[in-house]
Each structure stands twice: as C-alpha cells, then as structure tokens.
Coordinates of N, CA, C and O in Angstrom, one line a residue:
X1 N -46.9 90.1 32.6 CA -46.5 90.5 31.2 C -46.2 89.1 30.5 O -45.2 88.5 30.9
X2 N -46.8 88.9 29.5 CA -46.5 87.6 28.7 C -45.2 87.7 27.9 O -44.5 86.6 27.9
X3 N -44.9 88.9 27.5 CA -43.5 89.0 26.7 C -42.3 88.8 27.6 O -41.4 88.1 27.3
X4 N -42.3 89.3 28.9 CA -41.3 89.2 29.8 C -41.2 87.6 30.2 O -40.0 87.1 30.3
X5 N -42.3 87.1 30.3 CA -42.4 85.5 30.8 C -41.8 84.8 29.7 O -41.0 83.9 29.9
X6 N -42.2 85.1 28.5 CA -41.8 84.4 27.2 C -40.1 84.5 27.2 O -39.4 83.6 26.8
X7 N -39.7 85.7 27.3 CA -38.3 86.1 27.3 C -37.5 85.2 28.4 O -36.3 84.6 28.1
X8 N -38.1 85.1 29.6 CA -37.4 84.3 30.6 C -37.3 82.9 30.2 O -36.3 82.4 30.5
X9 N -38.4 82.2 29.7 CA -38.2 80.9 29.3 C -37.3 80.7 28.1 O -36.7 79.7 28.0
X10 N -37.3 81.7 27.2 CA -36.4 81.6 26.1 C -34.9 81.7 26.6 O -34.0 80.7 26.1
X11 N -34.7 82.5 27.5 CA -33.4 82.5 28.2 C -33.0 81.1 28.9 O -31.9 80.5 28.6
X12 N -33.9 80.6 29.5 CA -33.7 79.3 30.2 C -33.5 78.2 29.2 O -32.4 77.5 29.2
X13 N -34.2 78.2 28.2 CA -34.1 77.2 27.0 C -32.7 77.5 26.4 O -31.9 76.3 26.1
X14 N -32.3 78.6 26.1 CA -30.9 79.0 25.4 C -29.8 78.5 26.3 O -28.9 77.9 25.9
X15 N -30.0 78.7 27.6 CA -28.9 78.3 28.6 C -28.8 76.8 28.5 O -27.6 76.4 28.8
X16 N -29.8 76.1 28.6 CA -29.7 74.8 28.6 C -29.2 74.1 27.3 O -28.4 73.3 27.4
X17 N -29.6 74.7 26.2 CA -29.4 74.2 24.8 C -28.0 74.4 24.4 O -27.3 73.7 23.8
X18 N -27.4 75.6 24.8 CA -26.2 76.0 24.2 C -24.9 76.2 25.3 O -24.2 77.0 25.1
X19 N -24.9 75.2 26.1 CA -23.9 75.2 27.2 C -22.8 74.3 27.0 O -21.9 74.1 27.5
X20 N -23.1 73.4 25.9 CA -22.1 72.4 25.5 C -21.0 73.0 24.6 O -21.4 73.9 23.7
X21 N -19.8 72.7 24.8 CA -18.7 73.1 24.0 C -17.6 72.1 23.8 O -17.7 71.1 24.3
X22 N -16.8 72.3 22.8 CA -15.8 71.3 22.5 C -15.0 71.0 23.8 O -14.8 71.9 24.7
X23 N -14.4 70.0 24.0 CA -13.5 69.7 25.1 C -12.2 70.6 25.2 O -11.9 71.0 26.3
X24 N -11.8 70.9 24.0 CA -10.6 71.8 24.1 C -11.0 73.2 24.7 O -10.3 73.8 25.5
X25 N -12.2 73.8 24.2 CA -12.7 75.0 24.7 C -13.2 74.8 26.2 O -12.9 75.8 27.0
X26 N -13.6 73.7 26.6 CA -14.0 73.4 27.9 C -12.8 73.4 28.9 O -12.9 73.9 30.0
X27 N -11.6 72.8 28.4 CA -10.5 72.7 29.1 C -10.0 74.3 29.4 O -9.4 74.6 30.4
X28 N -10.0 75.0 28.3 CA -9.5 76.3 28.4 C -10.4 77.2 29.5 O -9.9 78.0 30.2
X29 N -11.7 76.9 29.4 CA -12.7 77.6 30.3 C -12.6 77.1 31.7 O -12.7 78.0 32.6
X30 N -12.6 75.9 31.9 CA -12.8 75.3 33.1 C -11.7 74.6 33.8 O -11.6 74.1 34.9
X31 N -10.5 74.4 32.9 CA -9.2 73.9 33.5 C -9.4 72.4 33.9 O -9.9 71.7 33.4
X32 N -8.9 72.4 35.1 CA -8.8 70.8 35.7 C -10.3 70.3 36.0 O -10.3 69.1 36.0
X33 N -11.2 71.1 36.2 CA -12.5 70.6 36.2 C -13.1 69.8 35.0 O -13.7 68.8 35.1
X34 N -12.7 70.5 33.9 CA -13.0 69.8 32.7 C -12.2 68.5 32.4 O -12.6 67.5 31.9
X35 N -11.0 68.6 32.8 CA -10.0 67.3 32.7 C -10.6 66.2 33.5 O -10.7 65.1 33.0
X36 N -11.0 66.6 34.8 CA -11.7 65.6 35.6 C -12.8 65.0 35.1 O -13.1 63.8 35.2
X37 N -13.7 65.9 34.4 CA -15.0 65.4 33.7 C -14.7 64.3 32.7 O -15.2 63.3 32.5
X38 N -13.6 64.7 31.9 CA -13.2 63.8 30.8 C -12.6 62.5 31.3 O -12.9 61.3 30.8
X39 N -11.8 62.5 32.4 CA -11.3 61.2 33.0 C -12.5 60.6 33.5 O -12.5 59.2 33.3
X40 N -13.6 61.1 34.0 CA -14.7 60.2 34.5 C -15.4 59.6 33.4 O -15.8 58.5 33.3
X41 N -15.5 60.4 32.3 CA -16.1 59.8 31.0 C -15.3 58.7 30.4 O -15.8 57.7 30.0
X42 N -13.9 59.0 30.4 CA -13.1 57.9 29.6 C -13.1 56.6 30.6 O -12.9 55.6 30.1
X43 N -13.1 56.8 31.9 CA -13.1 55.6 32.8 C -14.4 54.8 32.5 O -14.3 53.6 32.6
X44 N -15.5 55.5 32.2 CA -16.7 54.8 31.9 C -16.6 53.9 30.6 O -17.0 52.9 30.5
X45 N -15.9 54.6 29.6 CA -15.5 53.9 28.5 C -14.7 52.6 28.7 O -14.8 51.5 28.2
X46 N -13.6 52.9 29.5 CA -12.6 51.9 29.7 C -13.2 50.7 30.6 O -12.9 49.5 30.3
X47 N -14.0 51.0 31.6 CA -14.4 50.0 32.5 C -15.8 49.5 32.2 O -16.2 48.4 32.6
X48 N -16.5 50.3 31.4 CA -17.9 50.1 31.1 C -18.9 50.3 32.3 O -18.5 50.6 33.2
X49 N -20.2 50.2 31.8 CA -21.3 50.7 32.7 C -21.5 49.5 33.8 O -22.0 49.9 34.9
X50 N -21.0 48.4 33.6 CA -21.1 47.2 34.5 C -19.8 46.7 34.7 O -19.0 46.5 33.6
X51 N -19.4 46.2 35.8 CA -18.1 45.6 36.0 C -18.0 44.4 35.0 O -18.9 43.7 34.9
X52 N -16.8 44.4 34.5 CA -16.5 43.2 33.5 C -16.9 43.5 32.2 O -16.9 42.4 31.4
X53 N -17.6 44.7 31.8 CA -18.0 44.8 30.4 C -17.5 46.2 29.9 O -18.3 47.2 29.8
X54 N -16.3 46.2 29.6 CA -15.7 47.4 29.0 C -16.3 47.7 27.6 O -16.7 46.7 27.0
X55 N -16.3 49.0 27.3 CA -16.9 49.4 26.1 C -15.8 49.6 24.9 O -16.1 49.1 23.8
X56 N -14.6 49.9 25.3 CA -13.5 49.9 24.3 C -12.3 49.1 24.8 O -12.2 48.8 26.0
X57 N -11.4 48.7 24.0 CA -10.2 48.1 24.3 C -9.2 48.7 23.2 O -9.5 49.1 22.2
X58 N -7.8 48.8 23.7 CA -6.9 49.4 22.7 C -6.6 48.3 21.7 O -6.6 47.1 21.8
X59 N -6.0 48.8 20.6 CA -5.7 48.0 19.4 C -4.4 48.8 18.8 O -4.3 49.9 18.7
X60 N -3.5 47.9 18.3 CA -2.2 48.2 17.7 C -2.6 48.9 16.4 O -3.3 48.1 15.6
X61 N -2.3 50.0 16.0 CA -2.6 50.6 14.6 C -2.0 49.7 13.5 O -2.7 49.6 12.5
X62 N -0.8 49.1 13.7 CA -0.4 48.1 12.7 C -1.1 47.0 12.5 O -0.8 46.2 11.4
X63 N -1.9 46.6 13.4 CA -2.7 45.4 13.2 C -4.0 45.7 12.4 O -4.7 44.7 12.1
X64 N -4.3 46.9 12.2 CA -5.5 47.3 11.4 C -5.2 47.4 9.9 O -4.0 47.8 9.6
X65 N -6.1 47.0 9.2 CA -5.8 47.2 7.7 C -5.9 48.7 7.3 O -6.4 49.5 8.2
X66 N -5.4 49.1 6.2 CA -5.4 50.5 5.8 C -7.1 50.9 5.8 O -7.3 52.0 6.3
X67 N -7.8 50.0 5.3 CA -9.2 50.3 5.2 C -9.8 50.6 6.7 O -10.7 51.5 6.9
X68 N -9.4 49.7 7.5 CA -10.0 49.9 8.9 C -9.4 51.2 9.7 O -10.2 51.9 10.4
X69 N -8.1 51.6 9.4 CA -7.6 52.8 10.0 C -8.5 54.0 9.3 O -8.8 55.1 10.0
X70 N -8.6 53.9 8.1 CA -9.3 55.0 7.4 C -10.8 55.1 7.9 O -11.3 56.3 7.9
X71 N -11.4 54.0 8.1 CA -12.8 54.1 8.5 C -13.0 54.3 10.0 O -14.1 54.5 10.5
X72 N -12.0 54.4 10.8 CA -12.0 54.5 12.3 C -12.7 55.9 12.6 O -12.6 56.9 11.8
X73 N -13.8 55.8 13.5 CA -14.5 56.9 13.7 C -13.8 57.9 14.7 O -13.3 57.4 15.8
X74 N -13.7 59.3 14.3 CA -13.0 60.0 15.3 C -13.9 60.3 16.6 O -15.1 60.4 16.5
X75 N -13.2 60.3 17.7 CA -13.9 60.6 19.0 C -14.3 62.0 19.1 O -13.4 62.9 18.6
X76 N -15.4 62.4 19.4 CA -15.8 63.8 19.7 C -16.0 64.0 21.2 O -16.8 63.2 21.8
X77 N -15.2 64.8 21.7 CA -15.2 65.0 23.1 C -15.9 66.5 23.4 O -15.4 67.4 22.8
X78 N -16.7 66.4 24.2 CA -17.6 67.6 24.7 C -17.5 67.8 26.2 O -17.4 67.0 27.0
X79 N -17.7 69.1 26.5 CA -17.8 69.6 27.8 C -19.1 70.3 28.1 O -19.5 71.2 27.1
X80 N -19.8 70.1 29.1 CA -21.2 70.8 29.3 C -21.1 71.2 30.8 O -20.9 70.5 31.8
X81 N -21.5 72.5 30.9 CA -21.7 73.0 32.3 C -23.1 72.8 32.6 O -24.0 73.3 32.0
X82 N -23.5 72.1 33.6 CA -24.9 71.8 34.0 C -25.5 72.9 34.8 O -24.7 73.7 35.2
X83 N -26.7 72.9 34.9 CA -27.4 74.0 35.5 C -26.9 74.1 37.1 O -26.9 75.4 37.5
X84 N -26.6 73.1 37.6 CA -26.2 73.1 39.0 C -24.7 73.5 39.1 O -24.1 73.5 40.1
X85 N -23.9 73.8 38.0 CA -22.6 74.3 38.0 C -21.5 73.1 37.8 O -20.5 73.4 37.7
X86 N -22.1 71.8 37.9 CA -21.1 70.8 37.7 C -20.7 70.7 36.1 O -21.4 71.2 35.3
X87 N -19.6 70.2 36.0 CA -19.0 70.0 34.7 C -19.0 68.6 34.2 O -18.6 67.6 34.9
X88 N -19.6 68.3 33.1 CA -19.9 67.1 32.6 C -19.1 66.8 31.2 O -19.1 67.6 30.3
X89 N -18.4 65.6 31.2 CA -17.6 65.3 30.0 C -18.4 64.3 29.2 O -19.2 63.6 29.8
X90 N -18.4 64.5 27.9 CA -19.2 63.6 26.9 C -18.2 63.1 25.9 O -17.5 64.0 25.4
X91 N -18.4 61.9 25.5 CA -17.5 61.3 24.3 C -18.5 60.5 23.5 O -19.2 59.7 24.0
X92 N -18.4 60.8 22.1 CA -19.0 60.0 21.2 C -18.3 59.8 20.0 O -17.3 60.5 20.0
X93 N -18.6 58.9 19.2 CA -18.0 58.7 17.9 C -18.6 59.3 16.8 O -19.9 59.2 16.7
X94 N -17.9 60.0 16.0 CA -18.4 60.7 14.9 C -18.9 59.8 13.8 O -18.0 59.4 13.0
X95 N -20.0 59.4 13.8 CA -20.4 58.3 12.8 C -20.7 58.7 11.4 O -21.2 58.0 10.6
X96 N -20.4 59.9 11.0 CA -20.6 60.5 9.7 C -19.9 59.6 8.6 O -20.4 59.5 7.6
X97 N -18.8 59.1 9.0 CA -18.1 58.2 8.1 C -18.9 56.8 7.7 O -18.6 56.2 6.7
X98 N -19.7 56.4 8.7 CA -20.2 55.1 8.5 C -21.3 55.2 7.4 O -21.6 54.2 6.8
X99 N -21.8 56.3 6.9 CA -22.8 56.3 5.9 C -22.3 55.6 4.6 O -23.0 54.9 4.1
X100 N -21.0 55.8 4.2 CA -20.5 55.1 3.0 C -20.3 53.6 3.1 O -20.2 53.1 2.2
X101 N -20.5 53.1 4.4 CA -20.2 51.8 4.5 C -21.6 51.0 4.6 O -21.6 49.7 4.9
X102 N -22.6 51.6 4.7 CA -23.9 50.9 4.8 C -24.2 50.1 3.5 O -24.0 50.5 2.5
X103 N -24.9 49.1 4.0 CA -25.4 48.1 2.8 C -26.8 48.6 2.5 O -27.5 49.3 3.4
X104 N -27.3 48.2 1.3 CA -28.7 48.6 1.0 C -29.7 48.3 2.2 O -29.6 47.2 2.5
X105 N -30.5 49.2 2.4 CA -31.5 48.7 3.3 C -31.2 49.2 5.0 O -32.0 49.1 5.7
X106 N -29.9 49.4 5.0 CA -29.5 49.6 6.4 C -29.7 51.1 6.8 O -29.6 52.0 5.9
X107 N -29.9 51.5 8.0 CA -30.1 52.8 8.4 C -29.2 53.3 9.5 O -28.6 52.4 10.2
X108 N -28.7 54.4 9.5 CA -27.8 55.0 10.4 C -28.3 56.0 11.4 O -27.7 56.5 12.3
X109 N -29.6 56.2 11.4 CA -30.2 57.1 12.3 C -30.3 56.5 13.6 O -30.4 55.4 13.8
X110 N -30.2 57.3 14.7 CA -30.2 57.0 16.0 C -31.6 57.3 16.5 O -32.4 58.0 16.0
X111 N -32.1 56.6 17.5 CA -33.4 56.7 18.0 C -33.6 58.1 19.0 O -33.8 57.9 20.0
X112 N -33.4 59.1 18.3 CA -33.3 60.4 19.0 C -34.6 61.2 18.6 O -35.0 61.2 17.4
X113 N -35.4 61.8 19.5 CA -36.5 62.3 19.2 C -36.3 63.6 18.2 O -35.3 64.3 18.5
X114 N -37.2 63.9 17.3 CA -37.1 65.1 16.5 C -37.3 66.4 17.3 O -38.1 66.4 18.3
X115 N -36.7 67.4 17.0 CA -36.9 68.6 17.7 C -38.4 69.1 17.6 O -38.9 69.5 18.6
X116 N -39.1 68.9 16.5 CA -40.5 69.2 16.3 C -41.3 68.4 17.2 O -42.3 68.9 17.9
X117 N -41.1 67.1 17.4 CA -41.9 66.3 18.3 C -41.7 66.8 19.8 O -42.6 66.8 20.5
X118 N -40.4 67.0 20.1 CA -40.2 67.5 21.4 C -40.9 68.8 21.8 O -41.5 69.0 22.8
X119 N -40.9 69.6 20.8 CA -41.5 71.0 21.1 C -43.1 70.9 21.2 O -43.7 71.4 22.0
X120 N -43.6 70.1 20.2 CA -45.0 69.8 20.2 C -45.5 69.2 21.6 O -46.5 69.6 22.2
X121 N -44.8 68.2 22.0 CA -44.9 67.6 23.4 C -44.9 68.6 24.5 O -45.8 68.6 25.4
X122 N -43.9 69.4 24.5 CA -43.7 70.5 25.5 C -44.9 71.5 25.5 O -45.3 72.0 26.5
X123 N -45.4 71.7 24.3 CA -46.6 72.7 24.2 C -47.7 72.1 24.8 O -48.5 72.7 25.6
X124 N -47.9 71.0 24.6 CA -49.1 70.2 25.1 C -49.0 70.2 26.6 O -50.0 70.4 27.3
X125 N -47.8 69.7 27.1 CA -47.6 69.6 28.5 C -47.8 71.0 29.1 O -48.6 71.0 30.1
X126 N -47.5 72.1 28.7 CA -47.7 73.3 29.3 C -49.1 73.8 29.1 O -49.7 74.3 30.2
X127 N -49.8 73.6 28.1 CA -51.3 73.8 27.9 C -52.0 73.2 28.9 O -52.9 73.6 29.5
X128 N -51.7 71.8 29.1 CA -52.5 71.0 30.0 C -51.9 71.1 31.4 O -52.3 70.3 32.3
X129 N -50.8 71.9 31.7 CA -50.4 72.1 33.0 C -49.9 70.8 33.6 O -50.1 70.5 34.7
X130 N -49.3 70.0 32.8 CA -48.8 68.7 33.2 C -47.5 68.9 34.1 O -46.8 69.7 33.9
X131 N -47.3 68.0 35.0 CA -46.0 67.9 35.8 C -45.1 67.1 34.9 O -45.4 66.0 34.3
X132 N -43.8 67.6 34.6 CA -43.0 67.1 33.7 C -41.7 66.7 34.6 O -41.1 67.6 35.3
X133 N -41.0 65.5 34.3 CA -39.7 65.2 34.9 C -38.8 64.8 34.0 O -39.3 64.2 33.0
X134 N -37.5 64.8 34.2 CA -36.5 64.2 33.4 C -35.8 63.3 34.3 O -35.7 63.4 35.6
X135 N -35.0 62.2 33.8 CA -34.2 61.5 34.4 C -33.0 61.0 33.5 O -33.1 61.1 32.4
X136 N -32.0 60.6 34.2 CA -30.8 60.1 33.5 C -30.4 58.7 33.8 O -30.5 58.3 35.0
X137 N -30.1 57.9 32.8 CA -29.6 56.6 32.9 C -28.0 56.6 32.7 O -27.7 56.8 31.5
X138 N -27.2 56.7 33.6 CA -25.8 56.8 33.5 C -25.2 55.9 32.5 O -25.6 54.7 32.6
X139 N -24.6 56.4 31.4 CA -24.0 55.5 30.4 C -25.1 54.7 29.5 O -24.6 53.7 29.2
X140 N -26.2 55.2 29.4 CA -27.2 54.5 28.7 C -26.7 54.0 27.4 O -26.9 52.8 27.1
X141 N -26.1 54.8 26.6 CA -25.7 54.3 25.2 C -24.7 53.3 25.3 O -24.5 52.5 24.4
X142 N -23.9 53.0 26.5 CA -23.0 52.1 26.6 C -23.6 50.7 26.7 O -22.8 49.7 26.7
X143 N -24.8 50.6 27.0 CA -25.5 49.3 27.1 C -26.0 48.8 25.7 O -26.3 47.7 25.7
X144 N -25.9 49.6 24.8 CA -26.3 49.1 23.5 C -25.4 48.0 22.8 O -24.2 48.0 23.1
X145 N -26.1 47.1 22.1 CA -25.4 46.1 21.4 C -24.8 46.5 20.2 O -25.5 47.2 19.4
X146 N -23.5 46.2 19.8 CA -23.0 46.6 18.6 C -23.2 45.5 17.5 O -23.3 44.4 17.8
X147 N -23.4 46.0 16.3 CA -23.4 45.0 15.1 C -22.1 44.2 15.1 O -21.2 44.4 15.9
X148 N -22.2 43.1 14.3 CA -21.1 42.2 14.3 C -19.7 42.8 13.8 O -18.7 42.3 13.9
X149 N -19.9 43.7 12.9 CA -18.9 44.4 12.3 C -18.0 45.2 13.3 O -18.4 45.7 14.3
X150 N -16.7 45.1 13.0 CA -15.7 45.6 14.0 C -15.7 47.2 13.7 O -15.8 47.7 12.6
X151 N -15.9 48.0 14.9 CA -16.0 49.4 14.8 C -14.8 49.9 15.6 O -14.6 49.4 16.7
X152 N -14.0 50.8 15.1 CA -12.9 51.5 15.7 C -13.1 53.0 16.0 O -13.6 53.6 15.0
X153 N -12.6 53.3 17.0 CA -12.7 54.8 17.3 C -11.2 55.3 17.6 O -10.4 54.5 17.9
X154 N -11.0 56.5 17.1 CA -9.7 57.2 17.3 C -9.7 58.3 18.2 O -10.5 59.3 18.0
X155 N -8.7 58.3 19.2 CA -8.6 59.5 20.1 C -7.2 60.1 19.4 O -6.4 59.5 19.0
X156 N -7.2 61.5 19.7 CA -6.0 62.1 19.2 C -5.4 63.1 20.1 O -6.3 63.6 21.1
X157 N -4.2 63.4 20.1 CA -3.7 64.7 20.8 C -3.7 64.5 22.4 O -3.6 63.3 22.9
X158 N -4.2 65.5 23.0 CA -4.2 65.6 24.4 C -5.2 64.3 25.0 O -5.1 64.1 26.3
X159 N -6.1 64.0 24.2 CA -7.2 63.0 24.7 C -6.6 61.6 24.9 O -6.9 60.9 25.6
X160 N -5.5 61.4 24.1 CA -4.8 60.1 24.2 C -4.0 60.1 25.6 O -4.1 59.1 26.3
X161 N -3.4 61.2 26.0 CA -2.9 61.4 27.3 C -3.8 61.2 28.5 O -3.5 60.4 29.4
X162 N -5.1 61.6 28.2 CA -6.2 61.6 29.3 C -6.5 60.0 29.4 O -6.6 59.6 30.5
X163 N -6.6 59.5 28.3 CA -7.0 58.0 28.3 C -6.0 57.2 28.9 O -6.3 56.3 29.6
X164 N -4.7 57.5 28.6 CA -3.5 56.7 29.1 C -3.5 57.0 30.6 O -3.0 56.1 31.3
X165 N -3.9 58.2 31.1 CA -4.0 58.3 32.6 C -5.0 57.5 33.1 O -4.8 57.0 34.3
X166 N -6.1 57.4 32.5 CA -7.2 56.6 33.0 C -6.7 55.1 33.1 O -7.1 54.3 34.1
X167 N -6.2 54.6 32.1 CA -5.6 53.1 32.0 C -4.1 53.1 31.3 O -4.1 53.2 30.1
X168 N -3.1 53.1 32.0 CA -1.7 53.1 31.4 C -1.4 52.0 30.5 O -0.6 52.0 29.7
X169 N -2.3 51.0 30.5 CA -2.2 49.9 29.5 C -2.4 50.4 28.2 O -1.8 49.7 27.2
X170 N -2.9 51.5 27.9 CA -3.1 52.0 26.5 C -2.0 52.6 26.0 O -1.9 52.6 24.7
X171 N -1.0 52.8 26.8 CA 0.3 53.6 26.4 C 1.0 52.7 25.3 O 1.5 53.2 24.3
X172 N 0.8 51.2 25.4 CA 1.5 50.6 24.3 C 0.9 50.6 22.9 O 1.4 50.1 21.9
X173 N -0.3 51.1 23.0 CA -1.1 51.1 21.6 C -1.0 52.5 20.9 O -1.5 52.8 19.8
X174 N -0.4 53.5 21.7 CA -0.2 54.8 21.1 C 0.8 54.9 20.0 O 1.8 54.3 20.0
X175 N 0.4 55.5 18.9 CA 1.3 55.8 17.7 C 1.2 57.2 17.3 O 0.4 58.1 18.0
X176 N 1.9 57.5 16.3 CA 1.8 58.9 15.6 C 1.3 58.8 14.3 O 1.6 57.9 13.6
X177 N 0.7 59.9 13.9 CA 0.2 60.0 12.5 C 0.3 61.5 11.9 O 0.3 62.3 12.6
X178 N 0.4 61.5 10.6 CA 0.3 62.8 9.9 C 1.8 63.5 9.9 O 2.8 63.1 10.6
X179 N 1.7 64.7 9.1 CA 3.0 65.4 9.0 C 3.5 65.9 10.5 O 4.7 66.2 10.6
X180 N 2.6 66.1 11.4 CA 2.9 66.7 12.6 C 3.2 65.6 13.7 O 3.5 65.9 14.8
X181 N 3.1 64.5 13.2 CA 3.3 63.3 14.2 C 2.5 63.5 15.5 O 3.0 63.3 16.5
X182 N 1.2 63.6 15.2 CA 0.2 63.6 16.2 C 0.0 62.3 17.0 O -0.2 61.3 16.3
X183 N -0.2 62.4 18.3 CA -0.5 61.2 19.0 C -1.8 60.6 18.6 O -2.8 61.5 18.6
X184 N -1.9 59.3 18.4 CA -3.2 58.7 18.2 C -3.3 57.4 18.9 O -2.4 56.6 19.1
X185 N -4.5 57.1 19.3 CA -4.9 55.9 20.0 C -6.2 55.3 19.3 O -7.2 55.8 19.3
X186 N -5.9 54.1 18.8 CA -7.2 53.4 18.1 C -7.7 52.7 19.2 O -7.1 51.8 19.9
X187 N -9.1 52.6 19.3 CA -9.9 51.8 20.2 C -10.9 50.9 19.5 O -11.5 51.4 18.7
X188 N -11.0 49.7 19.8 CA -11.9 48.7 19.4 C -13.1 49.0 20.2 O -13.1 48.8 21.4
X189 N -14.3 49.3 19.5 CA -15.5 49.4 20.3 C -16.2 48.0 20.3 O -16.5 47.5 19.4
X190 N -16.2 47.6 21.5 CA -16.8 46.2 21.9 C -18.0 46.0 21.8 O -18.9 46.9 22.0

C-alpha cells in the first residue's frame, strides 16, 4: 500500500526534523543528560576542534564599547534527541543582528543547502534507487575562518554557569545586566 508507506516515511522525516528543542526545554525533558550534552558542546567551544585552537575566549564586559555590547550575538543553545537515543547539545550565535552591520556588497547567508534542492536530490536518489549515506565532521563550523572584525557572543543565565563549570577561568568575566540582574558572559569569537 503506497499510502501506508508514504505515511511511514513522513513519520520518519518528521521525527528527524522536529526533535530539536531549546536547551531550556531539553533540560526540563532530559535533565542531566541535556546538561552533559551542553557541557560537551561548550568544551568544544572553549578548547576548540584541535588542541591549542580555542573558538572563544572570555572578555570583560567593561572592556567592550557600548556598540560592541549591543552588537554581541546571543548564543542559541539547542538540544536534540538523536535517533539512537543519544542527547546532543548545539550552540550557535544568532547572527540576525549582523545584517545591519554589513557593508554594501557583503552577504550574510551561510552555505546551507536549500530545502527545495535537498528534496529534489532525495526524490532523484529514491527514483534511481541510489545508496545514500550521511556523515558528520565533528565541530565542522569551528574550523571556519572568521573575518577580521571582532565578533562577540553572549551567554545568559544558567548557560553562564555551565560554561564556568567547563572552564572556571570564565568566572572572572561574568557580570550582570538588566533590571533582573541576569548573569551574562561575553565571549570573543576567535
């Protein structure tokens, strides 16, 4: 029955695509497993993908200009339950603020395949009965070269505590902001 088979593949696709959640929701759902996944992710940011090549370093908030603090990119922390049941932490910087800082002719798009191109390729693969495999390059984005401009990322709240557990040296960079005096850690993306 083609309909049942299609439903089966649609369920698999939805399970794969929609298992990512905010780190806060992930911590509520998975508890210490989610925290451990974030520790692993933050360790990779702190130590880098290769020994001696850290991705971030702490910076004192009062050493930043008002404009640099305002332009600091919020860290987006996510949790994903993989198909094998393992919990994976992901951290990226919300680059939406960068749009207003681009010079004429600069682009902010990442080299990510469009959904339409991916679906077209999958349809061709299925039609031609091709063998398809995926692979992962751990910390692949951490190998990317940054432009010369200084880019800062900001961790907030409980994620500051997790990063300080990863590397206690960051404690000296922790400050508070806002009317609720929320903990904040500014990181320079190297």
